[in-house]
């Protein structure tokens, strides 16, 4: 049962990251290499704002509030100051800007949090005991529920709301969308905010299960792999991809060699890319876009 | 001999872009292809050029089957192409663009070039002279060292034609070379086109929208509609065929 | 005026020259003289920094040829460096081969690995290619980690390598290394410059700018993309091998993804598609952390401790990447070019009748 | 106060160095069709982009002059603000969302309560009803243009800007579309600014015409007058002097120069 719990949580972590990457890709043809860093910094912010006034004891509400404020500010800031200006530049400019963001965030972890290893403990005791001695905290359950809710909300948003259709139009042709009365800056800022929010949630999940540190930013690469395995333009693919990566990683750590687990997502990726380069659920045309 | 296209078919997914296209172009012949957008003109050029692989049919140049040959080998077989929007290498000068056109006629490999000594250097100078002839032909003197990205649109298209010609092709493919040019530039282009036809033994496949230009200059016109050839013949005959008037020209 | 005549060229050979203006020749001459005289008047520590820069230059030129000229983005450069380093380890520690054999062997190994890593480029472009090089990075590093775990004395110490000798000459100490690297880099730079202005360089740039048009002109994409990867990996591998000799130690922990990103930062800061830019970027990014360390010495004591300095050093690279990409996408090379034109035109604002580049 | 749109002494500079247009002035009276013709690179599209607020995305800016809509200054506004104010552009390329279906494209723009309904658009372009569920990317050039115009009409335009409507279309389709446009403009009392290389087609339905060359307006006048102007005929309509449609085979073998300056 330990096995199921770990894989489920890991899948949620990666799926949230992958979803963020997919949203950003769909909205602005940007592949975000800084997603892991954003997630981990989000986790740190969650921790620190929870600890801010309560003297050693985590206050969940403050933590959630802090994380939301962080996501909104961070998403809007990244879009407004950087990504807005790379529209129309060669594709590599946007990617490398995100690489730059990744480095800066990493340095922020070192400077602000002294690169300390942190485990997020919300202080709600583990409640559900599973067969085989594994435990599932309320936080885990809440996180999984939140992840599922997040995906359902996204699905409804894109298919049924007018803003969702506008979002899809903007993703394809921002200039035309703006001419048809859509405030493109608003839509794209929203995309960034949603993506950062998802990343933060994922960082909190990861921080609760393992620990936050400068090394744990590699979850971003796992998330990216998940997105690519599923198909860069498919939200459904993000979940499946996340599951594939999570399962494979868990099995390698258990059965083969923990060192390999870092390289593993990429080995899966190489296999998938050589057979079906556009991913399990992606569309072929995307290959030529970026 | 020239170019021979036989029953060419091209499908993407469910869309039929070309449906049994056949025609010929002899050496030194100027064949214009007209038809509305989406009729398959550019798709046809892409097939001849090897960018698309046709679903069925054959393309032969001087008797050699080019249907399944990769793009760069088709260039080697003697097919030069000028693209619709010029497709310049924007960060290179006009001279460098034309030198890329000479790529196939040069031999120096990576080691000789890195040393830039002896044969590699001589070859470079030789080809530079050849380029000068092409610059002269297209009257591009003043743009020699200008980055092609900075050139006016009309000049870019001419450089595109010049670059294709630098290849010394047996078959020249021109994709809407005069679209976007003003009358004066079109007249210049007409001059170049006639000179190419008279002075070099190349077959030219010329996709064009300007009906006046086509009727004045082309030896033969092939009219495409929905991926099929609906007329093929001398300009004066073709423009009077009712089917062509109905599908493309409209009553004037 | 003499200046007016500098744009006039009377032969094709001249039109293909790299240093077209007389003052450029003078300037390059002066730099070379200064470079030769440098060890006379500077400390070993300073020379050591310069040596690191020269080593970085070789690697950066490799990446510049691949990304800046052929347009193939690569995040696997650290792995290429690692290939050079570990080839050196295997050949010196196990087979006891001399320096003169090891470095060329590292170059050949690099070329072979470059060929393999380049294979995905035949199918992918852009982001997908970048990610496949990333995957290759992890695969190579995994192999290297496994190797190091097996053969190093202790897991964390790395593997030591003796100073190299060429015949009776032992290369050790900053000044000797400096001259050796200077000569090597000069040759490599000249080679790269020649490549860029001749047939292969034009083919690469054509692929970078419009690959379909390039192919239609008869350029064999497979051949030239793989050549670019091989050249890039060769230079990186040579750089990695020399680095191993220079620092006398090889440890896999040094070859992280961050190192690959640092090399990418060098060519961005220097300016994509410029050899000069590659060199300038390598110097800039290599010296940046040392500059920051010196700046921190002016701050109050409390700031100097802990990880702050290290954090800022890391972050500065990221800030440089972002700022250059957004504000000066053509990098230091463009800044240099602007300065040059400014003095060239002085006292006029515009240069009459000149639309040429460079 | 007569014209709906007035452009006065407009100057646009690209990348802070290259002046694309200089001192361009135009007037578009309410309810009329105005044609802006000229070749590629003459500055037509730049003018259009300046009016529709697209310049910042191209790293260009208006350095002088002003644009007014019903007397109100509109330069520097964002495209979506202009779209809400009724300035609707049909761009030259990428004029429809090719990954959305025809219906979704129309719904994207359509707002409730307008005088123009989707029904009415279907009335003008019956083909769009037939192709309703198809992805817009698979439409032919002419159909895309119809969809784009339909979409633009649904945005309740007060001023419709159309960039290169005839580009790449068959003569017969161009003629058809031009006539449709004229009909629509009359029925809805819609003001249209038409930017065209195909001077003949554009001037044939326009009330007024402007001819641009190298970033300036070189001729202006009633469309009918421009059609008969000898210089305009020679350089844009393809017919020197009296002889209509001089053959390309008879061109002189030296480089011809333009007659006017600036």
mmCIF file of C-alpha atoms in Angstrom, chain C residues 6-270:
data_model
loop_
_atom_site.group_PDB
_atom_site.id
_atom_site.type_symbol
_atom_site.label_atom_id
_atom_site.label_comp_id
_atom_site.label_asym_id
_atom_site.label_seq_id
_atom_site.Cartn_x
_atom_site.Cartn_y
_atom_site.Cartn_z
ATOM 1 C CA UNK C 6 38.769 51.675 -45.887
ATOM 2 C CA UNK C 7 35.504 50.440 -47.329
ATOM 3 C CA UNK C 8 36.904 50.172 -50.791
ATOM 4 C CA UNK C 9 37.897 46.700 -51.827
ATOM 5 C CA UNK C 10 39.689 45.849 -54.987
ATOM 6 C CA UNK C 11 39.863 42.075 -55.001
ATOM 7 C CA UNK C 12 37.676 39.153 -54.041
ATOM 8 C CA UNK C 13 40.319 38.009 -51.598
ATOM 9 C CA UNK C 14 40.015 41.304 -49.786
ATOM 10 C CA UNK C 15 36.258 41.111 -49.721
ATOM 11 C CA UNK C 16 36.543 37.848 -47.844
ATOM 12 C CA UNK C 17 38.941 39.252 -45.272
ATOM 13 C CA UNK C 18 38.038 39.104 -41.626
ATOM 14 C CA UNK C 19 39.796 42.243 -40.436
ATOM 15 C CA UNK C 20 38.753 44.700 -43.075
ATOM 16 C CA UNK C 21 39.870 47.940 -41.606
ATOM 17 C CA UNK C 22 43.517 48.781 -40.969
ATOM 18 C CA UNK C 23 42.946 49.720 -37.344
ATOM 19 C CA UNK C 24 41.405 46.310 -36.716
ATOM 20 C CA UNK C 25 44.633 44.684 -37.822
ATOM 21 C CA UNK C 26 46.592 47.017 -35.558
ATOM 22 C CA UNK C 27 44.242 46.271 -32.678
ATOM 23 C CA UNK C 28 44.508 42.503 -33.056
ATOM 24 C CA UNK C 29 48.304 42.838 -33.291
ATOM 25 C CA UNK C 30 48.378 44.877 -30.103
ATOM 26 C CA UNK C 31 46.174 42.382 -28.277
ATOM 27 C CA UNK C 32 48.458 39.521 -29.308
ATOM 28 C CA UNK C 33 51.577 41.391 -28.194
ATOM 29 C CA UNK C 34 49.910 42.242 -24.891
ATOM 30 C CA UNK C 35 48.852 38.623 -24.511
ATOM 31 C CA UNK C 36 52.409 37.404 -25.027
ATOM 32 C CA UNK C 37 53.805 39.917 -22.547
ATOM 33 C CA UNK C 38 51.077 39.374 -19.958
ATOM 34 C CA UNK C 39 52.731 36.744 -17.698
ATOM 35 C CA UNK C 40 55.689 39.095 -17.137
ATOM 36 C CA UNK C 41 53.662 41.543 -15.128
ATOM 37 C CA UNK C 42 50.928 39.620 -13.371
ATOM 38 C CA UNK C 43 50.410 37.302 -10.452
ATOM 39 C CA UNK C 44 49.897 33.576 -10.728
ATOM 40 C CA UNK C 45 46.378 33.947 -9.395
ATOM 41 C CA UNK C 46 45.491 36.349 -12.188
ATOM 42 C CA UNK C 47 47.059 34.059 -14.782
ATOM 43 C CA UNK C 48 45.101 31.176 -13.306
ATOM 44 C CA UNK C 49 41.872 33.104 -13.902
ATOM 45 C CA UNK C 50 42.927 33.880 -17.454
ATOM 46 C CA UNK C 51 43.729 30.210 -18.016
ATOM 47 C CA UNK C 52 40.235 29.286 -16.864
ATOM 48 C CA UNK C 53 38.879 31.809 -19.347
ATOM 49 C CA UNK C 54 40.979 30.391 -22.175
ATOM 50 C CA UNK C 55 39.755 26.894 -21.375
ATOM 51 C CA UNK C 56 36.180 28.153 -21.306
ATOM 52 C CA UNK C 57 36.786 29.894 -24.658
ATOM 53 C CA UNK C 58 37.535 26.587 -26.357
ATOM 54 C CA UNK C 59 34.322 25.040 -25.048
ATOM 55 C CA UNK C 60 32.301 28.158 -25.767
ATOM 56 C CA UNK C 61 33.534 28.279 -29.364
ATOM 57 C CA UNK C 62 32.355 24.703 -29.731
ATOM 58 C CA UNK C 63 28.875 25.593 -28.536
ATOM 59 C CA UNK C 64 28.891 28.755 -30.610
ATOM 60 C CA UNK C 65 29.558 26.795 -33.787
ATOM 61 C CA UNK C 66 26.668 24.478 -32.977
ATOM 62 C CA UNK C 67 24.068 26.865 -31.609
ATOM 63 C CA UNK C 68 25.199 30.243 -32.870
ATOM 64 C CA UNK C 69 25.967 29.188 -36.424
ATOM 65 C CA UNK C 70 24.114 25.965 -37.084
ATOM 66 C CA UNK C 71 21.123 26.887 -34.931
ATOM 67 C CA UNK C 72 20.965 23.568 -33.091
ATOM 68 C CA UNK C 73 20.268 24.320 -29.473
ATOM 69 C CA UNK C 74 22.119 22.033 -27.096
ATOM 70 C CA UNK C 75 21.859 21.583 -23.350
ATOM 71 C CA UNK C 76 24.332 18.713 -23.423
ATOM 72 C CA UNK C 77 27.550 20.671 -23.479
ATOM 73 C CA UNK C 78 28.522 19.709 -19.934
ATOM 74 C CA UNK C 79 28.318 16.075 -20.991
ATOM 75 C CA UNK C 80 30.703 16.741 -23.874
ATOM 76 C CA UNK C 81 33.140 18.315 -21.421
ATOM 77 C CA UNK C 82 32.715 15.264 -19.198
ATOM 78 C CA UNK C 83 33.493 12.997 -22.153
ATOM 79 C CA UNK C 84 36.832 14.760 -22.589
ATOM 80 C CA UNK C 85 37.615 14.585 -18.899
ATOM 81 C CA UNK C 86 36.745 10.922 -18.496
ATOM 82 C CA UNK C 87 38.538 9.887 -21.676
ATOM 83 C CA UNK C 88 41.571 11.550 -20.140
ATOM 84 C CA UNK C 89 41.070 9.655 -16.895
ATOM 85 C CA UNK C 90 40.775 6.320 -18.628
ATOM 86 C CA UNK C 91 43.748 6.865 -20.904
ATOM 87 C CA UNK C 92 46.129 8.303 -18.306
ATOM 88 C CA UNK C 93 45.201 6.374 -15.194
ATOM 89 C CA UNK C 94 44.577 2.970 -16.729
ATOM 90 C CA UNK C 95 46.654 2.977 -19.897
ATOM 91 C CA UNK C 96 49.321 5.518 -18.847
ATOM 92 C CA UNK C 97 49.302 7.122 -22.288
ATOM 93 C CA UNK C 98 51.130 10.443 -22.805
ATOM 94 C CA UNK C 99 49.473 13.833 -23.119
ATOM 95 C CA UNK C 100 50.231 14.086 -26.833
ATOM 96 C CA UNK C 101 48.127 10.998 -27.488
ATOM 97 C CA UNK C 102 45.428 11.584 -24.916
ATOM 98 C CA UNK C 103 44.186 14.971 -26.094
ATOM 99 C CA UNK C 104 43.693 13.918 -29.735
ATOM 100 C CA UNK C 105 42.072 10.732 -28.475
ATOM 101 C CA UNK C 106 39.698 12.820 -26.382
ATOM 102 C CA UNK C 107 38.934 14.874 -29.475
ATOM 103 C CA UNK C 108 38.098 11.750 -31.475
ATOM 104 C CA UNK C 109 35.965 10.322 -28.677
ATOM 105 C CA UNK C 110 34.187 13.649 -28.457
ATOM 106 C CA UNK C 111 33.505 13.587 -32.191
ATOM 107 C CA UNK C 112 32.032 10.097 -31.942
ATOM 108 C CA UNK C 113 29.786 10.990 -29.019
ATOM 109 C CA UNK C 114 28.851 14.212 -30.809
ATOM 110 C CA UNK C 115 27.743 12.118 -33.752
ATOM 111 C CA UNK C 116 25.479 10.054 -31.491
ATOM 112 C CA UNK C 117 24.060 13.041 -29.627
ATOM 113 C CA UNK C 118 23.494 14.754 -32.972
ATOM 114 C CA UNK C 119 21.379 11.941 -34.367
ATOM 115 C CA UNK C 120 18.102 13.208 -32.838
ATOM 116 C CA UNK C 121 18.693 16.555 -34.573
ATOM 117 C CA UNK C 122 17.853 14.860 -37.849
ATOM 118 C CA UNK C 123 14.351 14.340 -36.628
ATOM 119 C CA UNK C 124 13.709 17.113 -34.120
ATOM 120 C CA UNK C 125 13.967 20.821 -34.073
ATOM 121 C CA UNK C 126 13.807 23.494 -31.432
ATOM 122 C CA UNK C 127 12.535 22.542 -28.015
ATOM 123 C CA UNK C 128 12.354 18.854 -28.781
ATOM 124 C CA UNK C 129 15.990 18.846 -29.821
ATOM 125 C CA UNK C 130 16.995 20.772 -26.703
ATOM 126 C CA UNK C 131 15.241 18.192 -24.571
ATOM 127 C CA UNK C 132 16.781 15.273 -26.382
ATOM 128 C CA UNK C 133 20.250 16.740 -25.735
ATOM 129 C CA UNK C 134 19.229 17.111 -22.113
ATOM 130 C CA UNK C 135 18.325 13.439 -22.076
ATOM 131 C CA UNK C 136 21.705 12.586 -23.580
ATOM 132 C CA UNK C 137 23.344 14.665 -20.863
ATOM 133 C CA UNK C 138 21.759 12.596 -18.140
ATOM 134 C CA UNK C 139 22.555 9.338 -19.893
ATOM 135 C CA UNK C 140 26.246 10.241 -20.252
ATOM 136 C CA UNK C 141 26.508 11.573 -16.715
ATOM 137 C CA UNK C 142 24.902 8.399 -15.410
ATOM 138 C CA UNK C 143 27.583 6.311 -17.103
ATOM 139 C CA UNK C 144 30.299 8.614 -15.775
ATOM 140 C CA UNK C 145 28.888 8.431 -12.238
ATOM 141 C CA UNK C 146 28.849 4.666 -12.346
ATOM 142 C CA UNK C 147 32.417 4.632 -13.594
ATOM 143 C CA UNK C 148 33.623 7.023 -10.931
ATOM 144 C CA UNK C 149 31.905 5.065 -8.174
ATOM 145 C CA UNK C 150 33.802 1.999 -9.279
ATOM 146 C CA UNK C 151 37.274 3.371 -9.816
ATOM 147 C CA UNK C 152 37.836 6.400 -7.615
ATOM 148 C CA UNK C 153 39.566 5.928 -4.290
ATOM 149 C CA UNK C 154 36.766 7.476 -2.318
ATOM 150 C CA UNK C 155 33.340 8.286 -3.635
ATOM 151 C CA UNK C 156 33.607 12.037 -3.263
ATOM 152 C CA UNK C 157 37.272 12.745 -3.908
ATOM 153 C CA UNK C 158 37.316 12.271 -7.644
ATOM 154 C CA UNK C 159 40.224 10.895 -9.641
ATOM 155 C CA UNK C 160 43.647 12.518 -9.742
ATOM 156 C CA UNK C 161 45.574 13.089 -12.923
ATOM 157 C CA UNK C 162 49.301 13.895 -13.118
ATOM 158 C CA UNK C 163 50.711 16.968 -14.832
ATOM 159 C CA UNK C 164 51.125 16.416 -18.559
ATOM 160 C CA UNK C 165 54.474 16.288 -20.352
ATOM 161 C CA UNK C 166 55.323 16.799 -24.003
ATOM 162 C CA UNK C 167 58.707 15.112 -24.500
ATOM 163 C CA UNK C 168 61.005 16.700 -21.917
ATOM 164 C CA UNK C 169 58.696 19.668 -21.325
ATOM 165 C CA UNK C 170 56.427 19.457 -18.362
ATOM 166 C CA UNK C 171 53.342 21.613 -18.552
ATOM 167 C CA UNK C 172 52.666 22.843 -15.091
ATOM 168 C CA UNK C 173 52.361 26.162 -13.384
ATOM 169 C CA UNK C 174 50.206 29.016 -14.569
ATOM 170 C CA UNK C 175 52.625 30.722 -17.065
ATOM 171 C CA UNK C 176 53.446 27.526 -19.004
ATOM 172 C CA UNK C 177 49.799 26.577 -19.190
ATOM 173 C CA UNK C 178 48.978 30.113 -20.219
ATOM 174 C CA UNK C 179 51.265 30.037 -23.265
ATOM 175 C CA UNK C 180 50.145 26.572 -24.216
ATOM 176 C CA UNK C 181 46.476 27.499 -24.061
ATOM 177 C CA UNK C 182 47.015 30.815 -25.817
ATOM 178 C CA UNK C 183 48.644 29.170 -28.818
ATOM 179 C CA UNK C 184 45.996 26.451 -28.960
ATOM 180 C CA UNK C 185 43.107 28.900 -28.668
ATOM 181 C CA UNK C 186 44.614 31.107 -31.371
ATOM 182 C CA UNK C 187 44.702 28.193 -33.774
ATOM 183 C CA UNK C 188 41.186 27.090 -32.872
ATOM 184 C CA UNK C 189 39.837 30.605 -33.276
ATOM 185 C CA UNK C 190 41.466 30.996 -36.682
ATOM 186 C CA UNK C 191 40.018 27.656 -37.738
ATOM 187 C CA UNK C 192 36.528 28.651 -36.606
ATOM 188 C CA UNK C 193 36.739 32.028 -38.322
ATOM 189 C CA UNK C 194 37.814 30.331 -41.547
ATOM 190 C CA UNK C 195 34.997 27.819 -41.305
ATOM 191 C CA UNK C 196 32.442 30.552 -40.848
ATOM 192 C CA UNK C 197 33.472 32.476 -43.939
ATOM 193 C CA UNK C 198 33.664 29.488 -46.269
ATOM 194 C CA UNK C 199 31.478 26.725 -47.602
ATOM 195 C CA UNK C 200 30.698 24.740 -44.427
ATOM 196 C CA UNK C 201 30.015 27.870 -42.389
ATOM 197 C CA UNK C 202 27.618 29.186 -44.979
ATOM 198 C CA UNK C 203 25.868 25.835 -45.083
ATOM 199 C CA UNK C 204 25.447 25.944 -41.286
ATOM 200 C CA UNK C 205 24.119 29.466 -41.295
ATOM 201 C CA UNK C 206 21.733 28.566 -44.105
ATOM 202 C CA UNK C 207 20.420 25.669 -42.009
ATOM 203 C CA UNK C 208 20.078 27.967 -39.024
ATOM 204 C CA UNK C 209 18.142 30.611 -40.930
ATOM 205 C CA UNK C 210 15.853 28.524 -43.187
ATOM 206 C CA UNK C 211 16.451 24.827 -43.210
ATOM 207 C CA UNK C 212 14.028 24.001 -46.013
ATOM 208 C CA UNK C 213 15.500 26.590 -48.369
ATOM 209 C CA UNK C 214 18.973 25.329 -47.473
ATOM 210 C CA UNK C 215 17.997 21.795 -48.328
ATOM 211 C CA UNK C 216 16.442 22.913 -51.607
ATOM 212 C CA UNK C 217 19.800 24.424 -52.536
ATOM 213 C CA UNK C 218 21.395 21.031 -52.158
ATOM 214 C CA UNK C 219 22.802 21.252 -48.644
ATOM 215 C CA UNK C 220 22.780 17.845 -47.032
ATOM 216 C CA UNK C 221 21.123 18.573 -43.691
ATOM 217 C CA UNK C 222 22.096 15.247 -42.165
ATOM 218 C CA UNK C 223 25.741 15.722 -42.982
ATOM 219 C CA UNK C 224 26.057 19.312 -41.858
ATOM 220 C CA UNK C 225 24.017 19.004 -38.687
ATOM 221 C CA UNK C 226 26.069 15.983 -37.636
ATOM 222 C CA UNK C 227 29.281 17.777 -38.584
ATOM 223 C CA UNK C 228 28.266 20.702 -36.385
ATOM 224 C CA UNK C 229 27.537 18.384 -33.467
ATOM 225 C CA UNK C 230 30.828 16.587 -33.985
ATOM 226 C CA UNK C 231 32.825 19.798 -34.169
ATOM 227 C CA UNK C 232 31.091 21.162 -31.109
ATOM 228 C CA UNK C 233 31.655 17.987 -29.117
ATOM 229 C CA UNK C 234 35.263 17.781 -30.258
ATOM 230 C CA UNK C 235 36.080 21.262 -29.029
ATOM 231 C CA UNK C 236 34.212 20.696 -25.770
ATOM 232 C CA UNK C 237 35.951 17.396 -25.284
ATOM 233 C CA UNK C 238 39.379 18.942 -25.856
ATOM 234 C CA UNK C 239 38.480 21.661 -23.408
ATOM 235 C CA UNK C 240 37.307 19.067 -20.876
ATOM 236 C CA UNK C 241 40.453 17.014 -21.302
ATOM 237 C CA UNK C 242 42.730 20.020 -20.837
ATOM 238 C CA UNK C 243 40.673 21.110 -17.867
ATOM 239 C CA UNK C 244 41.247 17.701 -16.323
ATOM 240 C CA UNK C 245 45.010 18.037 -16.812
ATOM 241 C CA UNK C 246 44.972 21.612 -15.632
ATOM 242 C CA UNK C 247 43.111 21.006 -12.395
ATOM 243 C CA UNK C 248 44.692 17.563 -11.859
ATOM 244 C CA UNK C 249 41.394 16.158 -10.734
ATOM 245 C CA UNK C 250 38.244 14.833 -12.344
ATOM 246 C CA UNK C 251 34.991 14.460 -10.541
ATOM 247 C CA UNK C 252 31.620 13.848 -12.075
ATOM 248 C CA UNK C 253 29.946 16.301 -9.696
ATOM 249 C CA UNK C 254 31.439 19.160 -11.701
ATOM 250 C CA UNK C 255 29.534 18.285 -14.851
ATOM 251 C CA UNK C 256 26.026 19.284 -13.908
ATOM 252 C CA UNK C 257 23.235 20.669 -15.989
ATOM 253 C CA UNK C 258 24.126 24.043 -14.484
ATOM 254 C CA UNK C 259 27.495 23.872 -16.209
ATOM 255 C CA UNK C 260 25.773 23.329 -19.548
ATOM 256 C CA UNK C 261 23.588 26.327 -18.836
ATOM 257 C CA UNK C 262 26.674 28.390 -17.986
ATOM 258 C CA UNK C 263 28.070 27.635 -21.424
ATOM 259 C CA UNK C 264 24.765 28.606 -22.992
ATOM 260 C CA UNK C 265 24.975 31.829 -20.983
ATOM 261 C CA UNK C 266 28.419 32.494 -22.453
ATOM 262 C CA UNK C 267 27.201 32.443 -26.029
ATOM 263 C CA UNK C 268 24.099 34.465 -25.220
ATOM 264 C CA UNK C 269 26.036 37.127 -23.359
ATOM 265 C CA UNK C 270 28.696 37.130 -26.059
#
